[in-house]
């Protein structure tokens, strides 16, 4: 599947921004500070995005869930 594959539902980053595709999600992670990118929740998101791009199918849903979990984990930090 191409990186331009869309999620079934957008991944909301803020009230004004949503990630629509695997590529947008990957770009979002790559724009994070390097130390944040190495946190476990972002590493899981990266792995599932790669699997989704390589395999497709249910991995796209798993990638969306991993992104939502990573965003929630990042927002819980003080």
Coordinates of N, CA and C in Angstrom, one line a residue:
X1 N 0.9 -1.2 0.0 CA 0.0 0.0 0.0 C 0.9 1.2 0.0
X2 N 0.5 2.3 -0.6 CA 1.3 3.5 -0.7 C 1.1 4.3 0.7
X3 N 2.1 5.1 0.9 CA 2.1 6.0 2.1 C 0.9 7.0 2.0
X4 N 0.4 7.2 0.8 CA -0.8 8.1 0.7 C -2.1 7.4 1.1
X5 N -2.1 6.2 1.6 CA -3.3 5.5 2.0 C -3.9 6.3 3.2
X6 N -5.2 6.5 3.1 CA -5.9 7.3 4.1 C -6.4 6.4 5.3
X7 N -6.4 7.0 6.4 CA -7.0 6.3 7.6 C -8.6 6.3 7.3
X8 N -9.3 5.3 7.9 CA -10.7 5.3 7.8 C -11.3 6.5 8.4
X9 N -10.8 7.0 9.5 CA -11.2 8.2 10.2 C -9.9 9.0 10.5
X10 N -10.0 10.3 10.3 CA -8.8 11.1 10.6 C -8.3 11.0 12.0
X11 N -7.0 11.2 12.2 CA -6.4 11.3 13.5 C -6.3 12.7 13.9
X12 N -7.2 13.1 14.9 CA -7.2 14.5 15.4 C -6.0 14.8 16.2
X13 N -5.2 15.8 15.8 CA -4.1 16.3 16.6 C -4.4 17.5 17.4
X14 N -5.3 18.3 16.9 CA -5.8 19.4 17.6 C -7.2 19.8 17.1
X15 N -7.8 20.8 17.6 CA -9.1 21.2 17.0 C -9.0 21.6 15.6
X16 N -7.8 22.1 15.2 CA -7.7 22.6 13.8 C -6.9 21.7 12.9
X17 N -6.3 20.6 13.4 CA -5.5 19.8 12.6 C -5.8 18.3 12.7
X18 N -5.9 17.6 11.6 CA -6.1 16.2 11.6 C -5.1 15.6 10.6
X19 N -4.7 14.4 10.9 CA -3.8 13.6 10.0 C -4.7 12.6 9.2
X20 N -4.6 12.7 7.9 CA -5.5 12.0 7.0 C -4.9 10.7 6.5
X21 N -3.5 10.7 6.3 CA -2.9 9.6 5.6 C -1.7 9.0 6.5
X22 N -1.2 7.9 6.1 CA -0.1 7.3 6.7 C 1.1 8.3 6.6
X23 N 1.3 8.9 5.5 CA 2.4 9.8 5.3 C 2.3 11.0 6.2
X24 N 1.1 11.6 6.4 CA 0.9 12.7 7.3 C 1.3 12.3 8.7
X25 N 0.9 11.1 9.1 CA 1.2 10.7 10.4 C 2.7 10.5 10.6
X26 N 3.4 9.9 9.6 CA 4.8 9.7 9.7 C 5.5 11.1 9.7
X27 N 5.1 12.0 8.9 CA 5.7 13.4 8.9 C 5.5 14.0 10.3
X28 N 4.3 13.9 10.9 CA 4.1 14.4 12.2 C 5.1 13.9 13.2
X29 N 5.3 12.6 13.2 CA 6.3 12.0 14.1 C 7.7 12.5 13.9
X30 N 8.0 12.6 12.6 CA 9.4 13.1 12.2 C 9.6 14.6 12.6
X31 N 8.6 15.3 12.9 CA 8.7 16.7 13.3 C 8.8 16.8 14.8
X32 N 8.6 15.8 15.5 CA 8.7 15.8 17.0 C 10.2 15.9 17.3
X33 N 10.5 16.4 18.5 CA 11.9 16.4 18.9 C 12.5 15.0 18.9
X34 N 13.7 14.8 18.7 CA 14.3 13.5 18.5 C 14.1 12.6 19.8
X35 N 14.3 13.2 21.0 CA 14.1 12.5 22.2 C 12.7 12.0 22.3
X36 N 11.7 12.7 21.9 CA 10.3 12.3 21.9 C 10.1 11.1 21.0
X37 N 10.7 11.2 19.8 CA 10.5 10.1 18.8 C 11.0 8.8 19.3
X38 N 11.9 8.8 20.3 CA 12.4 7.5 20.8 C 11.6 7.0 22.0
X39 N 10.6 7.7 22.4 CA 9.7 7.2 23.4 C 8.9 6.0 22.9
X40 N 8.6 5.0 23.8 CA 8.0 3.8 23.4 C 6.7 4.0 22.6
X41 N 5.9 4.9 23.0 CA 4.6 5.0 22.3 C 4.8 5.5 20.9
X42 N 5.7 6.4 20.7 CA 6.0 6.9 19.3 C 6.7 5.8 18.5
X43 N 7.5 5.0 19.1 CA 8.2 3.9 18.4 C 7.1 2.9 17.9
X44 N 6.2 2.6 18.8 CA 5.1 1.7 18.4 C 4.3 2.3 17.2
X45 N 4.0 3.5 17.3 CA 3.3 4.2 16.2 C 4.1 4.1 14.9
X46 N 5.4 4.3 14.9 CA 6.2 4.3 13.7 C 6.2 2.8 13.2
X47 N 6.4 1.8 14.0 CA 6.3 0.5 13.6 C 5.0 0.1 12.9
X48 N 3.9 0.5 13.5 CA 2.6 0.2 12.9 C 2.4 0.9 11.6
X49 N 2.9 2.2 11.5 CA 2.8 2.9 10.2 C 3.5 2.2 9.1
X50 N 4.7 1.7 9.4 CA 5.5 1.0 8.4 C 4.8 -0.3 8.0
X51 N 4.3 -1.0 9.0 CA 3.6 -2.2 8.6 C 2.4 -1.9 7.8
X52 N 1.7 -0.8 8.1 CA 0.5 -0.5 7.3 C 0.9 -0.1 5.9
X53 N 2.0 0.6 5.7 CA 2.4 1.0 4.4 C 2.9 -0.3 3.6
X54 N 3.5 -1.2 4.3 CA 4.1 -2.4 3.6 C 3.0 -3.5 3.3
X55 N 2.0 -3.6 4.2 CA 1.1 -4.7 4.2 C -0.3 -4.3 3.9
X56 N -0.7 -3.1 4.5 CA -2.1 -2.7 4.3 C -3.1 -3.4 5.2
X57 N -4.3 -3.6 4.7 CA -5.3 -4.4 5.5 C -5.5 -3.8 6.9
X58 N -5.6 -4.7 7.9 CA -5.9 -4.3 9.2 C -4.8 -3.4 9.8
X59 N -3.6 -3.4 9.2 CA -2.5 -2.6 9.8 C -2.8 -1.1 9.7
X60 N -3.6 -0.7 8.8 CA -4.0 0.7 8.7 C -4.8 1.1 10.0
X61 N -5.7 0.2 10.4 CA -6.5 0.5 11.6 C -5.6 0.5 12.8
X62 N -4.7 -0.5 12.9 CA -3.7 -0.6 14.0 C -2.8 0.7 14.1
X63 N -2.4 1.2 12.9 CA -1.6 2.4 12.9 C -2.4 3.6 13.4
X64 N -3.7 3.7 13.0 CA -4.5 4.8 13.6 C -4.6 4.7 15.1
X65 N -4.8 3.5 15.6 CA -5.0 3.3 17.0 C -3.6 3.6 17.7
X66 N -2.5 3.2 17.1 CA -1.2 3.5 17.7 C -1.0 5.0 17.8
X67 N -1.4 5.7 16.7 CA -1.2 7.2 16.7 C -2.1 7.8 17.8
X68 N -3.3 7.4 17.9 CA -4.2 7.9 19.0 C -3.6 7.7 20.4
X69 N -3.1 6.5 20.6 CA -2.5 6.1 21.9 C -1.3 7.0 22.2
X70 N -0.4 7.2 21.1 CA 0.8 7.9 21.3 C 0.4 9.4 21.6
X71 N -0.5 9.9 20.9 CA -1.0 11.3 21.2 C -1.5 11.5 22.6
X72 N -2.3 10.5 23.0 CA -2.8 10.5 24.4 C -1.7 10.4 25.4
X73 N -0.8 9.5 25.2 CA 0.3 9.4 26.1 C 1.2 10.7 26.2
X74 N 1.4 11.3 25.0 CA 2.1 12.6 25.0 C 1.4 13.7 25.7
X75 N 0.1 13.7 25.6 CA -0.7 14.8 26.2 C -0.9 14.6 27.7
X76 N -0.6 13.4 28.2 CA -0.7 13.1 29.7 C 0.5 13.6 30.4
X77 N 1.6 13.8 29.7 CA 2.8 14.2 30.4 C 2.8 15.6 30.9
X78 N 3.3 15.9 32.1 CA 3.3 17.2 32.6 C 4.1 18.2 31.8

